[in-house]
mmCIF file of C-alpha atoms in Angstrom:
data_model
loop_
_atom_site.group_PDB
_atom_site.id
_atom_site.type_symbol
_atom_site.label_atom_id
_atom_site.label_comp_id
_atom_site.label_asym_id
_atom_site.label_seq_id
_atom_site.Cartn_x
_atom_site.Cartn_y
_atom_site.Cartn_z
ATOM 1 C CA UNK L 1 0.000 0.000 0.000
ATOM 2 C CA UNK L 2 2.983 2.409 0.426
ATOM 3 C CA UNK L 3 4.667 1.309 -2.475
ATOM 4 C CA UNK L 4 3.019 3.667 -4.907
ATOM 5 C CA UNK L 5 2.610 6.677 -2.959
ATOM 6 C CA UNK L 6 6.062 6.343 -2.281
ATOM 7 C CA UNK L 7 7.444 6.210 -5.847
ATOM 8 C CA UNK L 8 5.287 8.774 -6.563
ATOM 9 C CA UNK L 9 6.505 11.066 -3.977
ATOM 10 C CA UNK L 10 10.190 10.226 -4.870
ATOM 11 C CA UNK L 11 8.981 11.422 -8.876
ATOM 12 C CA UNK L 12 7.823 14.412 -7.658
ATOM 13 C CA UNK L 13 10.759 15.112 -5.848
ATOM 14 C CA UNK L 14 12.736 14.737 -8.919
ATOM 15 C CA UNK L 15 10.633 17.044 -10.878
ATOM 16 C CA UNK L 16 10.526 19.752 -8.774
ATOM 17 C CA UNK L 17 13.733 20.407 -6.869
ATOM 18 C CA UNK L 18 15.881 19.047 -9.731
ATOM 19 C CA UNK L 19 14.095 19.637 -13.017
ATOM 20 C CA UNK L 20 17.119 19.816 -15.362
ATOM 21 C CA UNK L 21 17.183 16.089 -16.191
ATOM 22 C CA UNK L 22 14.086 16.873 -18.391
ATOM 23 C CA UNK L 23 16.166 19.592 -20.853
ATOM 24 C CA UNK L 24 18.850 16.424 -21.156
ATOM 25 C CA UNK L 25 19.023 15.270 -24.869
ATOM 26 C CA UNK L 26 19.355 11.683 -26.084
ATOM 27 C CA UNK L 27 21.427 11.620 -29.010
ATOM 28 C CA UNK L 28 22.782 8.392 -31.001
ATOM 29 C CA UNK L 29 22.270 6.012 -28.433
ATOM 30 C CA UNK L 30 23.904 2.167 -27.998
ATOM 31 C CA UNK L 31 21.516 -0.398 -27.432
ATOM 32 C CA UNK L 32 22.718 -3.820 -26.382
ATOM 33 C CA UNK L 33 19.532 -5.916 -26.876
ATOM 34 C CA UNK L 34 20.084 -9.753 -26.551
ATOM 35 C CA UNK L 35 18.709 -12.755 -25.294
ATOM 36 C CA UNK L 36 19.076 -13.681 -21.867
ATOM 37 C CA UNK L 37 22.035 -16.482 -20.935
ATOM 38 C CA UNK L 38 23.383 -15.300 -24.496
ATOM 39 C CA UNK L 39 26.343 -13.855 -22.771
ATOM 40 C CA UNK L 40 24.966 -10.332 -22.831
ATOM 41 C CA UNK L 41 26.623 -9.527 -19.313
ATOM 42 C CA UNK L 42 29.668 -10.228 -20.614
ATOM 43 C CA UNK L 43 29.459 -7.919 -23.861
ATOM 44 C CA UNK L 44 27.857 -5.598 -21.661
ATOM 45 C CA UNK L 45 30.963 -5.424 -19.514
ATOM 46 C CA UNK L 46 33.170 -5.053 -22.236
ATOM 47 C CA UNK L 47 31.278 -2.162 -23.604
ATOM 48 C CA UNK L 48 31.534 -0.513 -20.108
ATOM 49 C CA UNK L 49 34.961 0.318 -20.559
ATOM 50 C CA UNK L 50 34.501 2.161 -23.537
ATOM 51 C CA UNK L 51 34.961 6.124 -22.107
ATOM 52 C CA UNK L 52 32.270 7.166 -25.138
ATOM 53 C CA UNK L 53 29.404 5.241 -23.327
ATOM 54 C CA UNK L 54 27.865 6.011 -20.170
ATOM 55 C CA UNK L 55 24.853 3.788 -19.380
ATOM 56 C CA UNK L 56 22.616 3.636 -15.691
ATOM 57 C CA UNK L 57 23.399 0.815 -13.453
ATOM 58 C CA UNK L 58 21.154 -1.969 -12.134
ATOM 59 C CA UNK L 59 20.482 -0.433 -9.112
ATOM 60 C CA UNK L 60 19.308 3.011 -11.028
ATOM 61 C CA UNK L 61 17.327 1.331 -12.829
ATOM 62 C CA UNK L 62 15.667 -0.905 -10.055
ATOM 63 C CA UNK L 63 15.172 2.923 -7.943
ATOM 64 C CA UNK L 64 15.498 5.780 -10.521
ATOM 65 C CA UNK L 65 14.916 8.629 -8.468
ATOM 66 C CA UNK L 66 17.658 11.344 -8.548
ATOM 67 C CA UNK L 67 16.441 13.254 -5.575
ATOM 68 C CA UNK L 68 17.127 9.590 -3.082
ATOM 69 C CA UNK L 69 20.490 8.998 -5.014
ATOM 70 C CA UNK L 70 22.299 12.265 -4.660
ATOM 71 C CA UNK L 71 21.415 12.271 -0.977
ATOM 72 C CA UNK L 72 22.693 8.880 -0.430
ATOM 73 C CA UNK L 73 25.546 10.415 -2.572
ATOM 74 C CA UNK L 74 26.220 13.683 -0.221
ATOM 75 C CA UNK L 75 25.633 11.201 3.263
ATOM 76 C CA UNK L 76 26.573 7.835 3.021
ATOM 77 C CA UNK L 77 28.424 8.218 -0.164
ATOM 78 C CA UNK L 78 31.366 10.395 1.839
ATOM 79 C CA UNK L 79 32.002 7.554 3.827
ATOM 80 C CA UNK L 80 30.725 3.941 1.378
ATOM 81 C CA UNK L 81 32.249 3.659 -1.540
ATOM 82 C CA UNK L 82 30.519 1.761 -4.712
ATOM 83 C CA UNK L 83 32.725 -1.151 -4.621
ATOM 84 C CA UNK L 84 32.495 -1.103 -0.882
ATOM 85 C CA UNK L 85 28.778 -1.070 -1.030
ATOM 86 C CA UNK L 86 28.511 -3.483 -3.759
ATOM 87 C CA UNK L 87 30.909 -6.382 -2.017
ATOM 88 C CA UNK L 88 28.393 -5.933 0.458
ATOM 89 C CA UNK L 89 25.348 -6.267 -1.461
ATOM 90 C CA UNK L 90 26.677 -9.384 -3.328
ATOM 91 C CA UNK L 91 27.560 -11.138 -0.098
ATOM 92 C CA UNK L 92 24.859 -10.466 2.254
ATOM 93 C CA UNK L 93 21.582 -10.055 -0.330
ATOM 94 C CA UNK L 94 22.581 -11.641 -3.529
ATOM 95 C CA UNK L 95 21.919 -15.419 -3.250
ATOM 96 C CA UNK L 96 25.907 -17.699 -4.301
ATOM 97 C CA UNK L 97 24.184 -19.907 -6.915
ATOM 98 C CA UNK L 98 22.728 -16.007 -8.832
ATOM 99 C CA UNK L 99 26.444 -15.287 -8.225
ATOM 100 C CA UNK L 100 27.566 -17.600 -9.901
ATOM 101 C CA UNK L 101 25.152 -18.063 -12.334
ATOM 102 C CA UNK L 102 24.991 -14.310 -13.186
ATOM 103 C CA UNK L 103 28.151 -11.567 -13.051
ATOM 104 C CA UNK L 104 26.044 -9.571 -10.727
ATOM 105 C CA UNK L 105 27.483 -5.629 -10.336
ATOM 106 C CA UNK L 106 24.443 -3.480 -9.047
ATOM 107 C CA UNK L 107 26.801 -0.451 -9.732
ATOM 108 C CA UNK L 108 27.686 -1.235 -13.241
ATOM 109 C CA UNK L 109 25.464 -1.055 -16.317
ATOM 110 C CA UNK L 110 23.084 -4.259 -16.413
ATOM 111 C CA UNK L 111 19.837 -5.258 -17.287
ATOM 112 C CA UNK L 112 17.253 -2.197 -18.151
ATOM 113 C CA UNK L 113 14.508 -4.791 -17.779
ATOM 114 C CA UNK L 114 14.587 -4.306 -13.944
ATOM 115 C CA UNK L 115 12.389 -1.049 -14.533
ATOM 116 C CA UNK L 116 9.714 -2.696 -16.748
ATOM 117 C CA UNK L 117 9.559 -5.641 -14.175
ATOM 118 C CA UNK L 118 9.257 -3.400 -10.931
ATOM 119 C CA UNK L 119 7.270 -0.509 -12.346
ATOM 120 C CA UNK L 120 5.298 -2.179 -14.929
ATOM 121 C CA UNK L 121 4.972 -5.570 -13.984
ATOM 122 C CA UNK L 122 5.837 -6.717 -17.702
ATOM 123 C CA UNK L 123 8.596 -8.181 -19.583
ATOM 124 C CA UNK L 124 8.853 -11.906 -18.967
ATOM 125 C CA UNK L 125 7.107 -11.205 -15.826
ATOM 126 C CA UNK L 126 5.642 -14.916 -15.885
ATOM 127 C CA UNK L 127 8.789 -16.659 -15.702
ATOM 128 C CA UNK L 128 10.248 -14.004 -12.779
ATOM 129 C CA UNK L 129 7.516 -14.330 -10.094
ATOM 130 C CA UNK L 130 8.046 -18.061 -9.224
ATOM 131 C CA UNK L 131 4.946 -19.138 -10.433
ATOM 132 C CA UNK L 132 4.410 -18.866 -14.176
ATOM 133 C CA UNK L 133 0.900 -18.276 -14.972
ATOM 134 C CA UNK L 134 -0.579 -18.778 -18.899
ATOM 135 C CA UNK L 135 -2.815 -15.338 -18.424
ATOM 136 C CA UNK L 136 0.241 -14.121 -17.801
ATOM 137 C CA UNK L 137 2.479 -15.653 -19.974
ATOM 138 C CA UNK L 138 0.090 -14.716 -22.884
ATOM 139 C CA UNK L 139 -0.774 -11.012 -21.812
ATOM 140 C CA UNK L 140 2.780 -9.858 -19.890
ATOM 141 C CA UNK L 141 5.914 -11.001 -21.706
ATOM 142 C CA UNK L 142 6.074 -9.083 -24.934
ATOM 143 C CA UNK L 143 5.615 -5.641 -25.723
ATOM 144 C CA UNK L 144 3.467 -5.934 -28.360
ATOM 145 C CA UNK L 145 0.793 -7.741 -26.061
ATOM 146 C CA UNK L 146 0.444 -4.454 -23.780
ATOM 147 C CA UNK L 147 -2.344 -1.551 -24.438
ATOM 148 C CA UNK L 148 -1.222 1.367 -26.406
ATOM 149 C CA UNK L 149 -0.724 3.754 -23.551
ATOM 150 C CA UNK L 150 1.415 0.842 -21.566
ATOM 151 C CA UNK L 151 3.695 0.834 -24.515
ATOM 152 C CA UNK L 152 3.836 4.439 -24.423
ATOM 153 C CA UNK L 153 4.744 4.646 -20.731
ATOM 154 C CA UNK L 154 7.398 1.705 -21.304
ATOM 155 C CA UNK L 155 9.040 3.641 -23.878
ATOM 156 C CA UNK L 156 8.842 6.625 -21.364
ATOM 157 C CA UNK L 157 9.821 5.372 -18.484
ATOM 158 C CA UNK L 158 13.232 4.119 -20.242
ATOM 159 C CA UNK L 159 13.678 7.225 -21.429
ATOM 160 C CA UNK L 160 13.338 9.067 -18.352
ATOM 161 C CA UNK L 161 15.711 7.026 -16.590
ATOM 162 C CA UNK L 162 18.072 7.335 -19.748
ATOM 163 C CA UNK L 163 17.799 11.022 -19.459
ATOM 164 C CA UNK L 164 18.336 11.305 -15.107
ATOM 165 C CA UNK L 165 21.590 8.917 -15.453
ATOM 166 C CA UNK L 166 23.053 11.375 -18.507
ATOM 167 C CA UNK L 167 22.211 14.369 -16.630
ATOM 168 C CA UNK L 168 23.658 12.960 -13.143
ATOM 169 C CA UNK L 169 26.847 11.464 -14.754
ATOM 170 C CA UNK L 170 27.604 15.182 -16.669
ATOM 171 C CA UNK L 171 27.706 12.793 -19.944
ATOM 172 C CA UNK L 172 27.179 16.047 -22.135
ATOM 173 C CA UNK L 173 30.364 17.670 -21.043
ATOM 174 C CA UNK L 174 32.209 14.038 -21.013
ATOM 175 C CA UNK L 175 31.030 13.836 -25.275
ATOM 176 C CA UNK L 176 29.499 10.552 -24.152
ATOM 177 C CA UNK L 177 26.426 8.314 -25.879
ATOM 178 C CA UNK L 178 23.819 6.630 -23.575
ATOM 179 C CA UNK L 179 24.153 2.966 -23.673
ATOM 180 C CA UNK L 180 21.417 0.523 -22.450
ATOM 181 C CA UNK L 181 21.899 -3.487 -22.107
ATOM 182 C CA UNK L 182 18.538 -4.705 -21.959
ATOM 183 C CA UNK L 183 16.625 -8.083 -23.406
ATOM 184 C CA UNK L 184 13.542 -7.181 -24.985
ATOM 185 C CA UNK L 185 14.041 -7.408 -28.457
ATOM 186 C CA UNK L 186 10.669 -6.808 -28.604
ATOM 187 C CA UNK L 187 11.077 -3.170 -28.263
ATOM 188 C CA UNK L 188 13.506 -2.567 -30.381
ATOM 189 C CA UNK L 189 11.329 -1.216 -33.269
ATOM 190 C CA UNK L 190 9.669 1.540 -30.905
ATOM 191 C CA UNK L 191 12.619 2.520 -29.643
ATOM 192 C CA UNK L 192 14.239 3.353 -33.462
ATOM 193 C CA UNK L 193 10.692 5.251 -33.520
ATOM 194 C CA UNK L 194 11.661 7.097 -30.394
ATOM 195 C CA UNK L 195 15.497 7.221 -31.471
ATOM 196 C CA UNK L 196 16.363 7.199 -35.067
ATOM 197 C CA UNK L 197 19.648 7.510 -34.981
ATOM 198 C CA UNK L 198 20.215 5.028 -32.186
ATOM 199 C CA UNK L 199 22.451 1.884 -32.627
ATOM 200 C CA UNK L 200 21.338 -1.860 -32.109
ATOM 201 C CA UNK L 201 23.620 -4.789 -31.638
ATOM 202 C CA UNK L 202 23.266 -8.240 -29.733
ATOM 203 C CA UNK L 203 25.145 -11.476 -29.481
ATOM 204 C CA UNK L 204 23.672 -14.707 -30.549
ATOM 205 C CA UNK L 205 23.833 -17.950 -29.330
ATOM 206 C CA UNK L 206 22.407 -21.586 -29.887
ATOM 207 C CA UNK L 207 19.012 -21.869 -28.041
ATOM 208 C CA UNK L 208 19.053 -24.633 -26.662
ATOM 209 C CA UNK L 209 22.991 -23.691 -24.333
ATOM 210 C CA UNK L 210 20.420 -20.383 -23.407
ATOM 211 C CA UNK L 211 17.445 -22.669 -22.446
ATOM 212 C CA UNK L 212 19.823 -24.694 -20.653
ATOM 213 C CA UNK L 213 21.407 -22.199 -18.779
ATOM 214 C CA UNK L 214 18.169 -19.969 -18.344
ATOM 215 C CA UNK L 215 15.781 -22.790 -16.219
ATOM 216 C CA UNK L 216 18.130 -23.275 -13.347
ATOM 217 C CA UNK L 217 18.625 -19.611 -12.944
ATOM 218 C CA UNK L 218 14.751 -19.035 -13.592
ATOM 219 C CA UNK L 219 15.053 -21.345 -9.971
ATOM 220 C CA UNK L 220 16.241 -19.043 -8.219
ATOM 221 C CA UNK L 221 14.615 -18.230 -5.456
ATOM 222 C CA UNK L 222 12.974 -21.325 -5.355
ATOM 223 C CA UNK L 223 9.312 -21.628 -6.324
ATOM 224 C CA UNK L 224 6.529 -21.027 -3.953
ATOM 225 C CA UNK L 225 5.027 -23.400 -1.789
ATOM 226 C CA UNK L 226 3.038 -26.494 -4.002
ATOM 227 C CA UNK L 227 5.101 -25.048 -7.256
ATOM 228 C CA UNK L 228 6.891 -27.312 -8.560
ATOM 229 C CA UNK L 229 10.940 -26.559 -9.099
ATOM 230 C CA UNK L 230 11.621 -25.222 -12.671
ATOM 231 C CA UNK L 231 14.192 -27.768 -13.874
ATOM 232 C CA UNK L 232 12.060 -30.694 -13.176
ATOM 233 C CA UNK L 233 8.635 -28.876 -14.596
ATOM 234 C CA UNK L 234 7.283 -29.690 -17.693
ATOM 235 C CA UNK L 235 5.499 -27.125 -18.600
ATOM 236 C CA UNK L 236 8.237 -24.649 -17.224
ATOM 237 C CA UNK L 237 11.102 -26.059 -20.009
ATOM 238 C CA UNK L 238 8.457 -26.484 -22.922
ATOM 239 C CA UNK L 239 7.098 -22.519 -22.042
ATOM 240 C CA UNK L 240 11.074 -21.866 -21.509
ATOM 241 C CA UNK L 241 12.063 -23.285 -25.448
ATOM 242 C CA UNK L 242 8.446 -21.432 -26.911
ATOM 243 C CA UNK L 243 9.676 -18.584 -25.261
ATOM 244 C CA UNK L 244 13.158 -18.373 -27.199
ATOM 245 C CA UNK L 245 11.760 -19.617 -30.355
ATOM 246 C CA UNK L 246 9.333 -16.588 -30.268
ATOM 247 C CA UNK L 247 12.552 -14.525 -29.184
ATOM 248 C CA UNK L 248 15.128 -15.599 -32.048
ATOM 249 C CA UNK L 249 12.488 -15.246 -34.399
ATOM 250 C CA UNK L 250 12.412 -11.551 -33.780
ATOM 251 C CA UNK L 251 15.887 -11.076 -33.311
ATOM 252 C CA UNK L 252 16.833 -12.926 -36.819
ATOM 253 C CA UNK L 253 14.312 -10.774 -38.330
ATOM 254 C CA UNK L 254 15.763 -7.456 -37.108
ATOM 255 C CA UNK L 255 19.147 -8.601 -38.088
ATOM 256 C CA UNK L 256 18.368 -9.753 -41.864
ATOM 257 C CA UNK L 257 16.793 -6.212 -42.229
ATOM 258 C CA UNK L 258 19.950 -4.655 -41.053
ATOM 259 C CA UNK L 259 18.196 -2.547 -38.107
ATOM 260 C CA UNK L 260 20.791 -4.669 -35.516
ATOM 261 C CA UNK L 261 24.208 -6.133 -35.664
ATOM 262 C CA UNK L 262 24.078 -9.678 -34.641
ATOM 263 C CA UNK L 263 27.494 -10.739 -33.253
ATOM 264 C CA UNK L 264 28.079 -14.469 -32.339
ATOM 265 C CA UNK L 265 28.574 -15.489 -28.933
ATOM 266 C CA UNK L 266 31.700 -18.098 -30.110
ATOM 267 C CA UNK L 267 33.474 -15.054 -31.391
ATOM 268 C CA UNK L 268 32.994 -12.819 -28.686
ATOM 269 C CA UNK L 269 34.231 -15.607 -26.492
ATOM 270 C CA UNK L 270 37.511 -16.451 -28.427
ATOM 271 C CA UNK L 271 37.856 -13.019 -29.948
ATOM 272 C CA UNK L 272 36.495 -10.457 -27.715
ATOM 273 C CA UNK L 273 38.571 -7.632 -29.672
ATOM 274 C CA UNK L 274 37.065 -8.443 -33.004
ATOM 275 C CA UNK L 275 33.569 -7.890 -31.466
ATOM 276 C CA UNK L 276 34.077 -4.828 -30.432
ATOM 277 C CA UNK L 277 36.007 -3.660 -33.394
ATOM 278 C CA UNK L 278 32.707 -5.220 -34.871
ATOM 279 C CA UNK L 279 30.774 -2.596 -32.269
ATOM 280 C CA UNK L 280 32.534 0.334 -32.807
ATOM 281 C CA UNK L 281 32.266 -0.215 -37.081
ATOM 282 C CA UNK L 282 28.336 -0.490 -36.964
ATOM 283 C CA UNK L 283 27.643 2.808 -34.565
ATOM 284 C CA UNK L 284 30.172 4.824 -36.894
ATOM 285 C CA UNK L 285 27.961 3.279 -39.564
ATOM 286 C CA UNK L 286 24.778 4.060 -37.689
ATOM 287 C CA UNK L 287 25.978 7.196 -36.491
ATOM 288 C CA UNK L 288 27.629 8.696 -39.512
ATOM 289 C CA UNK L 289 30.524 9.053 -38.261
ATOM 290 C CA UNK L 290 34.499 8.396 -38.633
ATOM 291 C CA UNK L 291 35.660 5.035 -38.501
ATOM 292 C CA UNK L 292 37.113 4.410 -34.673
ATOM 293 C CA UNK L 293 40.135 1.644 -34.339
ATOM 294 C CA UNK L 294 39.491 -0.688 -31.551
ATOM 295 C CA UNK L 295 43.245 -1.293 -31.036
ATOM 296 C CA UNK L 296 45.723 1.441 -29.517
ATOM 297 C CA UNK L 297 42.000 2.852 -28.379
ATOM 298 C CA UNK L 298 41.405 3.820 -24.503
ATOM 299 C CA UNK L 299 38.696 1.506 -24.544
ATOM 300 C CA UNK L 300 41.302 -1.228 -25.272
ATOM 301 C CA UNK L 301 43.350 0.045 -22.817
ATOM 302 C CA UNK L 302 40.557 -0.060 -20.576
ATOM 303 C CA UNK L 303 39.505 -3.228 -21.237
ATOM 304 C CA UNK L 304 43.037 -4.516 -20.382
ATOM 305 C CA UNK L 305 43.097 -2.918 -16.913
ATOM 306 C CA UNK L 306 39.981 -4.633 -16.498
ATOM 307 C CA UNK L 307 41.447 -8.102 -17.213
ATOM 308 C CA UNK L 308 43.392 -7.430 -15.092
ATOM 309 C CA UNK L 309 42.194 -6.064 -11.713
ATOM 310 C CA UNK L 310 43.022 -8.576 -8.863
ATOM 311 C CA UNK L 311 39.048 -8.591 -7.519
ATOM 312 C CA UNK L 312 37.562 -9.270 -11.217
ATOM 313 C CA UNK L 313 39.918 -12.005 -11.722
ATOM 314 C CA UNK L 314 39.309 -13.503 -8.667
ATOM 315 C CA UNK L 315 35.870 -13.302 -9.045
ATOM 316 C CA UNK L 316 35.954 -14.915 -12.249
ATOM 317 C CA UNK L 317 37.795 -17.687 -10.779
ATOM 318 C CA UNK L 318 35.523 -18.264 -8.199
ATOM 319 C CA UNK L 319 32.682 -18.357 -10.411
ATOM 320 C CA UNK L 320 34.345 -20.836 -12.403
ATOM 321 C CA UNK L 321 35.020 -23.158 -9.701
ATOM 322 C CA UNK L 322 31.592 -23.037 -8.255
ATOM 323 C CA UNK L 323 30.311 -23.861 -11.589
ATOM 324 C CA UNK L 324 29.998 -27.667 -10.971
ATOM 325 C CA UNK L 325 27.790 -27.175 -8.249
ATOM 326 C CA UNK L 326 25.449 -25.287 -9.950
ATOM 327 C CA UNK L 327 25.197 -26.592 -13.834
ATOM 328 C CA UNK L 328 23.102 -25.868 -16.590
ATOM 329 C CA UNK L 329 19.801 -28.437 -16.977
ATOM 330 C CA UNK L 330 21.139 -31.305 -18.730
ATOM 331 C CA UNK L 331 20.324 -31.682 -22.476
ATOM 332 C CA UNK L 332 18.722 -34.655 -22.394
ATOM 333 C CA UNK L 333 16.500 -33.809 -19.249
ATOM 334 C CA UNK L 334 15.000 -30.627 -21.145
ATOM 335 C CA UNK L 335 14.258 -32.049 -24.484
ATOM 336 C CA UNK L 336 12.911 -34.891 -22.141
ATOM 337 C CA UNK L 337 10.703 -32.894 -20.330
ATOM 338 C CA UNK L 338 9.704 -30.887 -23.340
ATOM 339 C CA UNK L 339 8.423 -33.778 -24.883
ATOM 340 C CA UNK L 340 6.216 -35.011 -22.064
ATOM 341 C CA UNK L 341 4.713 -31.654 -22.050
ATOM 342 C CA UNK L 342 3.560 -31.822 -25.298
ATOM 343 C CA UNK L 343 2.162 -34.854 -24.701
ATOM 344 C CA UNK L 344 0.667 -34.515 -21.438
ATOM 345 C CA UNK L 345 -1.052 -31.160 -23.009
ATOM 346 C CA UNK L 346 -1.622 -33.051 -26.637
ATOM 347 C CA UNK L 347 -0.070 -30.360 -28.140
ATOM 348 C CA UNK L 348 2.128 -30.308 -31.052
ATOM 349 C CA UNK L 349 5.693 -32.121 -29.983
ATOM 350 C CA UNK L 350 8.530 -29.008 -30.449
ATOM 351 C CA UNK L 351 11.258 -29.686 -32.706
ATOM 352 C CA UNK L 352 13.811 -27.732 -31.872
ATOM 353 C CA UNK L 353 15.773 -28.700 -35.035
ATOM 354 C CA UNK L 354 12.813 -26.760 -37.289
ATOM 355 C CA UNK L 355 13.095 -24.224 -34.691
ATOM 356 C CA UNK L 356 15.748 -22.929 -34.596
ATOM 357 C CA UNK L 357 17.146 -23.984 -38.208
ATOM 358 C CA UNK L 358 17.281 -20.462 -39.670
ATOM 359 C CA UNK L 359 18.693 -18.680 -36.652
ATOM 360 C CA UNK L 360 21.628 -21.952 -36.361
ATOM 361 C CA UNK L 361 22.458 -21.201 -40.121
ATOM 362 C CA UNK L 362 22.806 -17.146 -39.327
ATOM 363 C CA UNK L 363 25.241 -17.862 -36.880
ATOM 364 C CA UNK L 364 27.021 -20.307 -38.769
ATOM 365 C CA UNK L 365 27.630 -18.228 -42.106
ATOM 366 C CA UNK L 366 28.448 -15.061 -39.432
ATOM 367 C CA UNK L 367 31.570 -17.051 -37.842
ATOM 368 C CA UNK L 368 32.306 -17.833 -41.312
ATOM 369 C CA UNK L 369 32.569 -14.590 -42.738
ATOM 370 C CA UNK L 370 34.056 -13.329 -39.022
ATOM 371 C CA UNK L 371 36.910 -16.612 -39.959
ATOM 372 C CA UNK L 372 37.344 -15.241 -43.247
ATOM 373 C CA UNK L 373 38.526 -11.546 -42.101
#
């Protein structure tokens, strides 16, 4: 009951004591959309380091008032910082096996879903709440399946945020472009509408290593009393596959048309470099602008103090270590499941090899052409 009064409070706040956000231009954005488990963290990481892009963190967009932040900024701030705070948050809130499962920095740029899932109640909603519902499985997930005015306000609210973080960070003065990493490919055509001269890219992977990774972490907290757990639900890994098939669909699409860059997830995991070299070619393309070199760049240099900062590394280690106790649902037990599903239901039996045929073939003739440079 306090929850809205609150948030509306805190948006007033905003509006009236520091109104300048609203005069903040938007102006050749980056947007990272990709499928989650695709390895969108990771690209999203890399991008960070790039000193041209300044995106919102999870946390802002999770609680995107200005008004809270720069008081938490002028009291606690003076005395807690980021990393401090965030070593905290990841040990004492953030569930190990999400840790592991997920490389989870609430002060770095992640996930812009967080403000369609807590404000709007949208956006894949159905497999988030621990209890995935048809009604809302078929009303909540995409954006096209929302009223006119919800779309509006989710295009709005994004941009709002967009426009607070610029404002706050002093992007303007820093010559930097917005950058949002968000999964909801869905969108992507309203926000060209709303940004013409924005960028697209995202990083594509087989479906079925992103189905696989996505049910176990779709586990996490576990599911409500008389739910049953994800990875042994049938009708969780059959919704799970329907759910990507509708997802790569879209994503091919936008790709083949040329309104994203699709960028495979083998080559951004043996040849990180050439992806962004990749990056930075499309948004001067998309941007009209000079060609940038990746190599010799800050961002490269960046990038390499990155790779090598003790507490990263060690993170990454850790992660790596911890990922036998927390593994992906086997193959064979999520086609398995999938299958009794459809029969159980007497619906059609999903063959993921009709699937996701097109999208396999884009990705194949991509690391070809990405081989042949």
């Amino acid at each position: 009951l306090l929850w809205r009064p609150l948030v509306g409070l805190l948006l007033q706040l905003d509006s009236l004591l520091i109104p300048g956000w609203k005069k903040q231009r938007i102006v050749k954005p980056l947007f990272a959309i990709s499928a989650a488990r695709s390895g969108s963290t990771t690209y999203g990481h890399l991008l960070e380091n790039n000193p041209k892009l300044c995106g919102p963190p999870l946390l802002f967009f999770v609680c995107p008032f200005l008004s809270l932040w720069i008081a938490i900024d002028a009291t606690l701030g003076r005395f807690i910082s980021p990393e401090a705070a965030s070593e905290w948050i990841c040990s004492n809130v953030i569930p190990e096996e999400l840790r592991v499962r997920h490389e989870f920095r609430p002060f770095k740029p992640d996930t812009s879903d967080a403000s369609h899932f807590t404000r709007q109640w949208w956006a894949g909603v159905g497999f988030t709440i621990g209890m995935p519902h048809p009604t809302y499985l078929a009303t909540r997930t995409w954006f096209w399946q929302l009223p006119a005015h919800e779309q509006e306000r989710a295009v709005g609210l994004l941009d709002e945020i967009s426009k607070k973080w610029l404002w706050w960070s002093g992007a303007d003065g820093k010559q930097q472009h917005l950058f949002i990493k968000g999964h909801q490919v869905c969108m992507v055509r309203a926000l060209k509408r709303r940004y013409p001269d924005a960028a697209f890219t995202t990083i594509m992977r087989e479906p079925l290593d992103m189905a696989r990774s996505a049910v176990p972490l779709l586990d996490i907290p576990p599911s409500m009393a008389g739910i049953p757990r994800a990875v042994e639900w049938p009708f969780f890994n059959f919704g799970v596959l329907q759910f990507y098939k509708t997802y790569c669909d879209q994503e091919l699409e936008l790709v083949r048309e040329g309104a994203m860059l699709g960028l495979p997830f083998q080559e951004l995991v043996a040849d990180a470099p050439a992806c962004l070299q990749a990056t930075l070619d499309w948004t001067s393309q998309e941007w009209r602008e000079n060609r940038v070199e990746f190599k010799g760049s800050e961002f490269e240099a960046a990038m390499l103090r990155a790779d090598t900062d003790k507490k990263l590394c060690d993170d990454k280690a850790w992660r790596k270590s911890m990922k036998s106790k927390y593994p992906s649902q086997p193959l064979e037990t999520l086609l398995g499941l999938v299958a009794q599903w459809a029969k159980d239901a007497s619906v059609s039996a999903f063959d993921h090899e009709k699937a996701f045929c097109e999208y396999r073939a884009h990705i194949a003739a991509t690391l070809c052409r990405a081989t042949e440079r």
